[in-house]
Amino acid sequence: MDKQPDNKEFDAIIVGSGPSGATIARELSKRKKSVLILERGDNAPLKEGFRMASIVNTVSVSDNLATSKAFTAGGTTAIYFAVADFPPLENFLSLGIDISREVEEAKRELPLAVLPDELLGAQAKKVRDSAMELGYPWKKNTMLVDLSKCASGYNYEAKWNARSYLQEAVKEGTTLIYRARVIKALVEKNRAIGVEYKLQKGKKEFEVCRAFGTKIVLAAGATVSPIILRDSGMKNVATSGFYCHPNFAVFGAVSGLKAGENFVASMGARLEDDIGLGDANLARAFYRMFMLGNRRFIRAFFHSKSIGVGVMVKEGLGGGLQEDGRYYKQLKKEDLRKLEKGEKIARQILQNAGGKHIFKSPLSAGHLGGAIRINEHLDNSLQTEYSNLHVCDGSVIPDNVKVSPMLTLICLGKYLANQLSLSL
Ligand SMILES: Cc1cc2nc3c(=O)[nH]c(=O)nc-3n(C[C@H](O)[C@H](O)[C@H](O)COP(=O)(O)OP(=O)(O)OC[C@H]3O[C@@H](n4cnc5c(N)ncnc54)[C@H](O)[C@@H]3O)c2cc1C
């Protein structure tokens, strides 16, 4: 108990090494601030395949509806699709947050690219051609993919991963402790002074430790940070509810198709009513994991013939965080109606592409957020009611920011690092 790494007080302690946490650590350590990152997972090498399942954490958010996150160095970038939507600046400006400079910086630093046609798999092309023939506005997405690593086609390693920012932070002097699960922030007279965490020593063995710092940033992800906040004493977390972007994919099989690998989600269409359609042609290893996880044992071995369309509805706030620490919300009838409408269109696209044996995967939750609200739980430097305690991860993205969150999280991380630097 009370063990302090190196017996020192850090300028900043960051909880979690996902895209936001890694970005903040990188930015602060480049400015020679002393930074400690506490990361619950470890840094086992990432390789597409079944071992990936061991880092996936599933959190239930409704009846038969759960969201997935990765507990590992770099957070959920280990399993994300690499779609990079630009943050809507005006939504943040209306909250007193100007991230235009950070967006420009991110554009200069990150491998942002629209995939050339040569990198689209045969499945993606089949789905695109069918969707366009039916009149849906199927467009390519900007992706966080380094094209220089794609000389031989699809490459998991070409997707940007927050581990690269983490490595830079460590090179600049950041202290990184793995298998350190933060339980709560330590608050004294309404001021955060450190965190308490459980350091895993063996399979069932852990040590309770404390670390102290001037600024504390929770970046443990959209499902975890609200719980840490609540366990640190904040009373009103998730009082306005949360969103979870329910989604599923519809798959068909096309006889004679000989597809190879594919960057999933590189294309899609946004329809009215906040219904999004996307390419759901997963790379082979992820496809197998997905099909076996959904008990589609035979389909798991027909990747080359499979085509898929994803459907996501970006719904409003609802539900909340219950006493027992579980999230719960019930989807509204209108959201269910939108999901049905999306399914109909997805089936139409697959049938038009020659797809047979069509089936729908179970509903899951996508990007969870809205549980912590800027101007309600946080001020515009992402600070809570406790001074020096900040939150920066998926939990703070407002419900009207209906884009894929990765680029927004990186820009918010840069923004918060700029804010913290002003007083460190
Ligand atoms: C399958 C899938 C595909 C996706 N595809 C895309 C996409 O294409 N584009 C996009 O923009 N978004 C995508 N997302 C969403 C995106 O990955 C997440 O929104 C983003 O990673 C969230 O970042 P974060 O920093 O909030 O949390 P995370 O990335 O989840 O990082 C949180 C970190 O905190 C650590 N942690 C958790 N609890 C604790 C604790 N108590 N103490 C210490 N550390 C802790 C975790 O291990 C993790 O490293 C996808 C998500 C999934 C699941």
Coordinates of C-alpha atoms and ligand atoms in Angstrom, one line a residue, residues 14-22 37-42 55-56 67-85 143-144 162 177 179-184 197 219-225 228 264-265 282 286 365-368 392-397 403-409, ligand 1:
I14 CA -2.8 9.4 -17.1
V15 CA -5.1 6.5 -16.6
G16 CA -5.2 4.4 -19.7
S17 CA -3.0 4.3 -22.8
G18 CA -5.7 4.3 -25.6
P19 CA -5.7 7.0 -28.3
S20 CA -6.5 9.9 -25.9
G21 CA -4.2 8.8 -23.1
A22 CA -1.3 8.0 -25.4
I37 CA 0.7 6.2 -17.4
L38 CA -1.1 3.5 -15.6
E39 CA -2.4 0.9 -18.0
R40 CA -4.7 -2.0 -17.0
G41 CA -3.6 -4.3 -19.8
D42 CA -0.1 -5.3 -21.0
I55 CA -7.6 -8.6 -24.8
V56 CA -11.3 -7.9 -25.5
T67 CA -20.0 -3.1 -26.3
S68 CA -16.4 -4.3 -26.8
K69 CA -13.1 -2.6 -25.8
A70 CA -9.5 -3.7 -25.8
F71 CA -7.6 -3.7 -22.5
T72 CA -4.0 -3.5 -23.8
A73 CA -1.3 -0.9 -24.6
G74 CA -2.9 1.4 -27.2
G75 CA -6.4 0.5 -26.0
T76 CA -9.1 -0.2 -28.6
T77 CA -6.9 0.8 -31.5
A78 CA -5.7 -2.9 -31.3
I79 CA -9.1 -3.9 -32.8
Y80 CA -10.5 -0.8 -34.5
F81 CA -11.2 -0.5 -38.2
A82 CA -9.2 2.7 -38.7
V83 CA -12.0 4.9 -40.1
A84 CA -10.9 8.5 -39.6
D85 CA -13.8 11.1 -39.6
M143 CA -8.7 6.0 -43.1
L144 CA -5.8 6.0 -40.6
A162 CA -2.0 4.4 -30.4
I177 CA 3.2 0.8 -15.7
R179 CA -1.2 -4.4 -15.3
A180 CA -2.1 -1.3 -13.1
R181 CA -5.9 -1.0 -12.7
V182 CA -6.9 2.3 -11.4
I183 CA -9.8 2.2 -8.9
K184 CA -10.3 5.8 -8.0
Y197 CA -4.6 1.4 -8.3
A219 CA -8.5 8.2 -20.2
A220 CA -9.6 4.7 -19.3
G221 CA -12.3 4.5 -22.1
A222 CA -15.9 5.3 -22.4
T223 CA -17.2 2.5 -20.1
V224 CA -14.6 2.7 -17.4
S225 CA -13.9 6.4 -16.7
I228 CA -13.8 5.6 -11.8
V264 CA -13.1 -3.4 -43.4
A265 CA -15.3 -0.2 -43.3
L282 CA -13.6 -8.1 -42.3
F286 CA -11.3 -11.2 -37.7
A365 CA -23.3 -1.6 -29.1
G366 CA -20.7 0.5 -31.0
H367 CA -19.3 3.8 -29.7
L368 CA -20.5 4.4 -26.2
C392 CA -10.5 12.7 -21.9
D393 CA -11.8 9.6 -23.8
G394 CA -14.8 8.3 -25.6
S395 CA -17.0 9.1 -22.6
V396 CA -16.8 12.9 -23.2
I397 CA -17.8 13.0 -26.9
V403 CA -18.7 10.8 -36.4
S404 CA -16.3 7.9 -35.9
P405 CA -14.5 9.0 -32.7
M406 CA -10.8 8.2 -33.2
L407 CA -9.6 11.5 -34.8
T408 CA -11.8 13.5 -32.4
L409 CA -10.1 11.6 -29.5
Ligands
LIG1 C1 -14.4 -3.3 -33.3 C2 -14.3 -1.8 -33.2 C3 -14.0 -1.1 -34.3 C4 -13.8 0.3 -34.2 N1 -13.5 1.0 -35.4 C5 -13.4 2.4 -35.3 C6 -13.0 3.1 -36.4 O1 -12.9 2.6 -37.5 N2 -12.9 4.5 -36.3 C7 -13.1 5.1 -35.1 O2 -13.0 6.3 -35.0 N3 -13.4 4.4 -34.0 C8 -13.5 3.0 -34.0 N4 -13.8 2.3 -32.9 C9 -14.0 3.1 -31.6 C10 -12.6 3.4 -31.1 O3 -11.7 2.4 -31.1 C11 -12.8 3.9 -29.6 O4 -13.8 4.9 -29.7 C12 -11.6 4.5 -29.0 O5 -10.5 3.5 -29.0 C13 -11.8 4.9 -27.6 O6 -10.7 5.5 -27.1 P1 -10.5 5.7 -25.6 O7 -9.2 6.3 -25.3 O8 -11.8 6.3 -25.1 O9 -10.6 4.2 -24.9 P2 -9.8 2.9 -25.2 O10 -9.2 2.9 -26.6 O11 -10.7 1.8 -24.9 O12 -8.6 3.0 -24.2 C14 -8.7 2.9 -22.8 C15 -7.5 2.4 -22.2 O13 -7.6 2.4 -20.8 C16 -7.2 1.1 -20.2 N5 -8.0 1.0 -19.0 C17 -9.3 0.6 -18.9 N6 -9.6 0.6 -17.6 C18 -8.5 1.0 -16.9 C19 -8.2 1.2 -15.5 N7 -9.1 1.0 -14.5 N8 -6.9 1.6 -15.1 C20 -6.0 1.7 -16.1 N9 -6.2 1.6 -17.4 C21 -7.4 1.2 -17.8 C22 -7.6 0.1 -21.3 O14 -6.8 -1.0 -21.2 C23 -7.2 0.9 -22.6 O15 -5.8 0.8 -22.9 C24 -14.0 1.0 -33.0 C25 -14.3 0.2 -31.8 C26 -14.4 -1.2 -31.9 C27 -14.7 -2.0 -30.7

